[in-house]
Coordinates of C-alpha atoms in Angstrom, one line a residue:
M1331 CA 20.0 15.3 10.9
T1332 CA 22.5 13.7 13.3
T1333 CA 23.5 10.0 13.8
G1334 CA 22.2 8.3 17.0
N1335 CA 25.6 6.9 18.0
R1336 CA 26.9 8.5 21.1
N1337 CA 24.9 11.7 21.2
P1338 CA 22.3 13.0 23.7
A1339 CA 19.7 13.5 20.9
G1340 CA 20.1 10.0 19.8
D1341 CA 19.8 8.8 23.5
D1342 CA 16.5 10.9 24.0
W1343 CA 14.9 9.5 20.9
F1344 CA 15.9 5.9 21.6
A1345 CA 14.1 6.2 24.9
R1346 CA 10.9 7.7 23.4
L1347 CA 10.9 5.5 20.3
P1348 CA 9.1 2.3 21.9
V1349 CA 6.4 4.2 23.9
S1350 CA 5.2 7.1 21.3
P1351 CA 4.4 7.2 17.7
D1352 CA 5.7 10.9 17.9
I1353 CA 9.1 9.3 17.0
Y1354 CA 8.6 7.9 13.6
P1355 CA 11.0 5.3 11.9
Q1356 CA 10.8 7.2 8.3
K1357 CA 13.6 5.2 6.6
L1358 CA 15.2 1.8 6.8
D1359 CA 18.7 1.6 5.3
L1360 CA 19.6 -2.0 5.1
V1361 CA 22.8 -1.4 3.4
R1362 CA 24.2 0.8 6.4
G1363 CA 22.3 -0.8 9.1
L1364 CA 20.6 2.4 10.1
V1365 CA 16.9 3.7 10.9
L1366 CA 16.0 7.3 10.4
A1367 CA 13.7 8.5 13.2
I1368 CA 11.8 11.7 12.8
E1369 CA 9.5 13.7 14.9
M1370 CA 5.9 13.2 13.9
H1371 CA 2.6 14.1 15.6
A1372 CA -0.9 12.9 15.3
P1373 CA -2.0 15.7 12.9
D1374 CA 1.1 15.1 10.7
Y1375 CA -0.1 11.4 10.3
R1376 CA -3.6 12.5 9.1
A1377 CA -2.1 15.1 6.7
A1378 CA 0.4 12.9 5.0
S1379 CA -0.6 11.2 1.9
F1380 CA 2.8 9.2 1.5
L1381 CA 5.1 8.6 4.5
D1382 CA 8.2 8.8 2.0
D1383 CA 10.8 11.5 1.6
R1384 CA 7.9 14.0 0.7
I1385 CA 7.3 14.5 4.3
L1386 CA 10.8 15.5 4.9
M1387 CA 11.1 19.4 5.2
P1388 CA 14.1 21.6 6.0
S1389 CA 12.4 21.9 9.5
T1390 CA 12.1 18.3 10.1
K1391 CA 13.9 17.1 13.4
G1392 CA 15.6 13.6 13.0
V1393 CA 18.2 11.3 14.0
W1394 CA 19.7 8.3 12.6
L1395 CA 19.8 5.3 14.9
S1396 CA 21.8 2.1 14.4
Q1397 CA 19.5 -0.9 13.2
L1398 CA 20.6 -2.7 16.4
R1399 CA 19.5 0.2 18.8
A1400 CA 16.2 0.5 16.9
A1401 CA 15.8 -3.1 17.2
G1402 CA 16.4 -2.7 21.0
A1403 CA 13.9 0.0 21.2
A1404 CA 11.1 -2.1 19.2
A1405 CA 11.7 -5.1 21.5
R1406 CA 10.6 -2.6 24.3
V1407 CA 7.2 -1.7 22.7
T1408 CA 4.8 -2.6 25.6
D1409 CA 1.4 -1.5 24.4
P1410 CA 1.0 -2.6 20.9
R1411 CA -2.1 -1.9 19.0
P1412 CA -3.7 -4.3 16.5
L1413 CA -2.0 -3.7 13.0
H1414 CA -4.0 -4.1 10.0
F1415 CA -3.3 -3.6 6.1
V1416 CA -4.7 -2.0 3.0
F1417 CA -3.4 -3.8 -0.2
H1418 CA -4.4 -2.5 -3.5
T1419 CA -3.6 -2.7 -7.2
G1420 CA -2.9 1.1 -7.3
H1421 CA -5.2 4.0 -8.6
V1422 CA -8.2 2.1 -6.9
G1423 CA -8.9 4.6 -4.2
S1424 CA -6.9 3.3 -1.3
T1425 CA -5.8 6.9 -0.1
L1426 CA -9.5 7.7 0.0
V1427 CA -10.3 4.6 2.1
S1428 CA -7.5 5.2 4.3
R1429 CA -8.7 8.9 4.8
L1430 CA -12.2 7.8 5.5
L1431 CA -10.9 5.4 8.1
D1432 CA -9.3 8.6 9.7
E1433 CA -12.8 9.8 10.1
T1434 CA -13.7 7.2 12.9
G1435 CA -11.2 8.9 15.1
I1436 CA -10.0 5.5 16.4
V1437 CA -7.5 4.6 13.6
L1438 CA -4.0 5.7 13.2
P1439 CA -3.1 5.8 9.6
L1440 CA 0.4 4.9 7.9
R1441 CA 0.1 5.7 4.4
E1442 CA 2.8 4.0 2.2
P1443 CA 5.7 3.9 4.8
L1444 CA 9.2 3.9 3.0
P1445 CA 10.6 1.1 5.2
L1446 CA 7.9 -1.4 3.7
R1447 CA 9.3 -0.8 0.1
S1448 CA 12.8 -1.6 1.6
L1449 CA 11.6 -4.6 3.0
A1450 CA 9.9 -5.7 -0.3
E1451 CA 13.0 -5.2 -2.1
A1452 CA 15.0 -7.3 0.4
H1453 CA 12.6 -10.0 0.2
D1454 CA 12.8 -10.1 -3.5
A1455 CA 16.5 -11.1 -3.2
L1456 CA 16.2 -13.5 -0.3
G1457 CA 17.9 -17.0 -1.2
R1458 CA 19.9 -15.4 -4.0
S1459 CA 23.7 -15.0 -4.1
E1460 CA 23.2 -11.1 -4.3
S1461 CA 21.2 -10.9 -1.1
L1462 CA 22.6 -8.8 1.6
L1463 CA 20.4 -10.4 4.1
S1464 CA 20.1 -13.8 5.3
E1465 CA 16.4 -15.4 6.1
S1466 CA 17.1 -14.7 9.7
D1467 CA 18.3 -11.0 9.1
F1468 CA 15.0 -10.3 7.1
R1469 CA 12.9 -11.8 9.7
D1470 CA 14.5 -9.6 12.3
A1471 CA 14.2 -6.4 10.2
L1472 CA 10.6 -7.3 9.7
E1473 CA 9.8 -7.9 13.2
M1474 CA 11.5 -4.6 14.2
M1475 CA 9.3 -2.6 12.0
M1476 CA 6.1 -4.6 12.5
R1477 CA 6.6 -3.8 16.5
L1478 CA 7.3 -0.1 15.8
W1479 CA 4.0 0.3 13.5
T1480 CA 1.9 -1.1 16.3
R1481 CA 2.5 1.9 18.5
G1482 CA -0.5 4.1 19.0
Y1483 CA -1.9 7.2 20.9
D1484 CA -4.3 7.1 23.7
W1485 CA -7.2 7.0 21.3
T1486 CA -5.8 4.4 18.9
R1487 CA -7.9 1.4 18.5
A1488 CA -5.9 0.1 15.6
V1489 CA -3.0 0.8 13.2
V1490 CA -3.9 0.7 9.6
L1491 CA -1.0 0.5 7.1
K1492 CA -1.8 1.3 3.5
A1493 CA 1.0 -0.3 1.4
T1494 CA 2.3 0.9 -1.8
S1495 CA 0.6 -1.1 -4.6
S1496 CA 3.8 -2.9 -5.2
A1497 CA 4.4 -3.9 -1.8
G1498 CA 1.3 -6.2 -1.8
R1499 CA 3.9 -8.8 -3.2
I1500 CA 5.1 -9.3 0.4
A1501 CA 1.5 -9.3 2.1
I1502 CA 1.8 -13.1 3.0
P1503 CA 5.2 -12.4 4.9
L1504 CA 3.5 -9.5 6.6
L1505 CA 0.4 -11.2 7.6
E1506 CA 2.1 -14.5 8.8
A1507 CA 4.4 -12.4 10.9
R1508 CA 1.3 -11.2 12.8
P1509 CA -1.6 -13.8 13.1
G1510 CA -3.8 -11.1 14.6
S1511 CA -3.6 -9.0 11.6
R1512 CA -6.1 -8.7 8.9
A1513 CA -6.0 -7.1 5.5
I1514 CA -8.3 -5.7 2.8
C1515 CA -7.6 -6.2 -0.7
L1516 CA -8.8 -3.2 -2.9
N1517 CA -9.3 -3.8 -6.3
L1518 CA -11.1 -3.0 -9.7
A1519 CA -11.8 -5.0 -12.7
A1520 CA -9.2 -4.9 -15.5
E1521 CA -11.2 -2.5 -18.1
P1522 CA -11.7 0.4 -15.7
Y1523 CA -8.4 -0.2 -14.1
V1524 CA -6.9 0.4 -17.7
A1525 CA -8.8 3.2 -18.6
T1526 CA -8.1 4.9 -15.3
L1527 CA -4.2 4.6 -15.8
L1528 CA -4.5 5.8 -19.4
A1529 CA -6.6 8.9 -18.4
G1530 CA -3.6 9.9 -16.0
R1531 CA -1.4 13.0 -17.2
N1532 CA 1.9 11.2 -16.5
S1533 CA 0.6 7.7 -17.3
A1534 CA 3.2 6.8 -19.9
D1535 CA 6.2 7.6 -17.9
D1536 CA 4.7 6.0 -14.8
L1537 CA 3.9 2.9 -16.6
R1538 CA 7.4 2.7 -18.2
G1539 CA 9.1 3.3 -14.8
H1540 CA 7.5 0.3 -13.1
A1541 CA 7.6 -2.0 -16.2
A1542 CA 10.9 -3.7 -15.6
G1543 CA 9.7 -5.0 -11.9
R1544 CA 6.5 -6.0 -13.1
M1545 CA 7.8 -8.0 -16.0
I1546 CA 10.0 -9.9 -13.5
R1547 CA 6.9 -10.7 -11.5
L1548 CA 5.0 -11.7 -14.5
Q1549 CA 7.7 -14.4 -15.5
A1550 CA 7.0 -15.9 -12.1
L1551 CA 3.6 -16.5 -13.2
C1552 CA 4.2 -17.8 -16.9
T1553 CA 5.5 -21.4 -17.9
G1554 CA 7.6 -19.5 -20.7
P1555 CA 9.2 -16.2 -21.3
P1556 CA 6.7 -13.5 -22.2
N1557 CA 7.0 -11.3 -25.1
P1558 CA 9.8 -8.8 -24.9
L1559 CA 8.9 -5.6 -22.8
H1560 CA 10.0 -3.0 -25.4
G1561 CA 7.2 -4.3 -27.8
Y1562 CA 4.4 -3.6 -25.1
S1563 CA 1.9 -0.8 -26.0
P1564 CA 0.7 1.7 -23.1
G1565 CA -2.4 -0.3 -22.8
E1566 CA -0.6 -3.5 -22.5
L1567 CA 1.8 -2.0 -19.8
A1568 CA -1.3 -1.0 -17.9
A1569 CA -2.7 -4.6 -18.3
L1570 CA 0.6 -5.8 -16.8
G1571 CA 0.5 -3.7 -13.9
W1572 CA -3.1 -4.9 -13.2
L1573 CA -2.3 -8.4 -13.7
V1574 CA 0.7 -8.6 -11.4
E1575 CA -0.9 -6.8 -8.4
T1576 CA -4.0 -8.7 -8.8
A1577 CA -2.1 -11.8 -8.7
S1578 CA -0.4 -10.8 -5.5
Q1579 CA -4.0 -10.3 -4.2
W1580 CA -5.2 -13.6 -5.4
Q1581 CA -2.3 -15.4 -3.9
V1582 CA -2.8 -14.0 -0.6
A1583 CA -6.5 -14.6 -0.6
Q1584 CA -5.8 -18.3 -1.5
R1585 CA -3.3 -18.7 1.3
L1586 CA -5.3 -16.7 4.2
P1587 CA -8.7 -16.7 3.1
R1588 CA -10.4 -15.7 6.5
R1589 CA -8.0 -12.7 7.1
V1590 CA -8.5 -10.9 3.8
L1591 CA -11.4 -9.0 2.6
A1592 CA -11.7 -8.2 -1.1
V1593 CA -13.2 -4.7 -1.8
D1594 CA -14.1 -3.6 -5.2
F1595 CA -13.8 0.0 -5.6
E1596 CA -16.5 0.8 -7.7
A1597 CA -18.8 -1.3 -5.3
F1598 CA -17.4 0.7 -2.4
L1599 CA -18.0 4.2 -4.2
A1600 CA -21.8 2.9 -4.6
D1601 CA -22.2 2.8 -1.0
V1602 CA -19.5 4.4 0.9
T1603 CA -21.0 4.1 4.5
D1604 CA -21.7 0.2 4.0
G1605 CA -18.2 -0.2 2.6
I1606 CA -16.5 1.3 5.5
T1607 CA -18.8 -0.5 7.9
R1608 CA -17.6 -3.8 6.5
I1609 CA -14.0 -2.9 6.4
L1610 CA -14.2 -1.8 9.8
D1611 CA -16.0 -4.9 10.9
H1612 CA -13.4 -7.0 9.3
F1613 CA -10.7 -5.1 11.3
G1614 CA -12.6 -5.8 14.5
L1615 CA -13.3 -2.3 14.9
P1616 CA -16.6 -0.4 16.2
L1617 CA -18.5 2.2 14.0
D1618 CA -21.5 3.8 16.0
D1619 CA -24.2 5.9 14.3
A1620 CA -22.2 9.1 14.9
H1621 CA -19.1 7.7 13.1
R1622 CA -21.4 6.4 10.4
A1623 CA -22.8 9.8 9.7
A1624 CA -19.4 11.5 9.8
V1625 CA -18.2 9.0 7.1
A1626 CA -21.2 9.5 5.0
A1627 CA -20.9 13.5 5.2
S1628 CA -17.0 13.7 5.1
P1629 CA -15.4 16.4 3.1
V1630 CA -12.9 13.7 2.1
L1631 CA -15.3 12.4 -0.4
R1632 CA -15.2 15.8 -2.2
R1633 CA -11.5 16.2 -2.3
Y1634 CA -8.8 14.3 -4.3
S1635 CA -7.3 12.1 -1.6
K1636 CA -3.8 12.3 -2.5
A1637 CA -3.8 16.1 -2.8
P1638 CA -6.8 17.3 -0.4
E1639 CA -6.5 20.9 -1.7
R1640 CA -7.9 19.8 -5.0
A1641 CA -11.7 19.3 -5.4
Y1642 CA -12.5 15.8 -6.8
T1643 CA -15.8 13.9 -6.6
S1644 CA -17.0 10.5 -7.9
T1645 CA -18.8 12.4 -10.6
D1646 CA -15.5 13.9 -11.6
R1647 CA -14.0 10.4 -11.8
D1648 CA -16.9 9.1 -13.9
A1649 CA -16.3 11.8 -16.4
A1650 CA -12.7 11.0 -16.6
L1651 CA -13.5 7.3 -17.3
R1652 CA -15.7 8.2 -19.9
A1653 CA -13.2 10.3 -21.6
S1654 CA -10.6 7.9 -21.2
R1655 CA -12.9 5.1 -22.6
R1656 CA -13.6 7.4 -25.7
D1657 CA -10.1 8.6 -26.3
N1658 CA -8.1 5.4 -25.5
A1659 CA -10.6 2.8 -26.8
A1660 CA -7.7 1.1 -29.0
E1661 CA -5.4 0.9 -26.2
I1662 CA -7.9 -0.6 -23.8
G1663 CA -8.9 -3.1 -26.4
R1664 CA -5.0 -4.0 -26.7
A1665 CA -4.8 -4.4 -23.0
L1666 CA -8.0 -6.7 -22.6
A1667 CA -6.9 -8.7 -25.6
W1668 CA -3.4 -9.3 -24.2
L1669 CA -4.9 -10.6 -21.0
E1670 CA -7.1 -12.9 -22.8
R1671 CA -4.3 -14.4 -24.7
L1672 CA -2.2 -15.0 -21.5
G1673 CA -5.3 -16.7 -19.8
R1674 CA -5.7 -19.1 -22.7
S1675 CA -1.9 -20.1 -22.6
E1676 CA -1.0 -19.7 -19.2
P1677 CA -3.0 -21.9 -16.4
Q1678 CA -1.8 -19.7 -13.4
I1679 CA -2.8 -16.5 -15.1
A1680 CA -6.2 -18.1 -16.0
S1681 CA -6.7 -18.9 -12.3
V1682 CA -6.0 -15.4 -11.5
L1683 CA -8.4 -13.9 -14.0
D1684 CA -10.9 -16.5 -13.0
G1685 CA -10.5 -15.4 -9.4
A1686 CA -10.7 -11.7 -10.3
G1687 CA -14.1 -12.3 -12.0
G1688 CA -12.7 -12.5 -15.6
I1689 CA -12.2 -9.5 -17.8
K1690 CA -15.1 -7.1 -17.4
A1691 CA -15.0 -5.4 -20.8
I1692 CA -17.2 -2.6 -21.9
G1693 CA -17.6 -2.6 -25.6
Y1694 CA -13.9 -4.2 -26.2
G1695 CA -12.5 -7.5 -27.0

């Protein structure tokens, strides 16, 4: 891949960037002030489970543009589409929901774009001495990406960006930057969430890998320091993840209640057609009878959304949950007890738990 300064390829891609999603800003390097633009097409967006480095192949065509040039291109976006968001707590069917929205034929999906993670990390540091960006710098970078994310094809009625679970912590800045944007907050109650995570093959590594960042976010919710992270059990680490992501959803719902729709994934699975109808209505998008039938019969419902080559149904999910509840009963109990203790001692966490409907335990606690 080449650098977009003073080369014909860079000039051509700079010209195409504001008018077509076929040139996609895949990476935002805020340290070097560069944007990696790659060639993408409509089928590529639909195929991609994640728009991170997993979409980069030896055959991928791309060029690095200076952030200044990319911002200039973003300022020339003249036909923006409405931009909406899917925020979620992780492992709650967000990719399935995103793929079902694809079935309407009017939504351009952006599943977990890597620049959003870069913006979330930059936002965490704002106002501190180690921040590379000023508040103004951050707003400029955010505006650049928001404008580039609004590009669509002729058939695109809206762009729906599915964030990574942890990027929900900047939901408020994202929505406040675009007053017309709306969001769904996809979630589960604590008990099925913990059971789901503990059922995962690589759950222990995943939980430990994200634990430090989640602990920092937990400290912001507590009046005193939480117990040291090294003493947490796997179930408690899973509960930590649920709590901080649920808190982010609770905060954005409190701040912007009319622009956020809470969606419980188990309720969604119980009536998928009604769930998609409610989501599209929230986004101001139509769903006629033909589209409704397409969603209800979609093969997406019979595949594992993050790896569509693998068969997976709601029946498979139910079986995995039953097995996890049997095999991980002690850890699930520890997780729920930890949440209950925090709720008794920390007022802000008590508010989050109340807002999330409390801890819905099945035979625990």
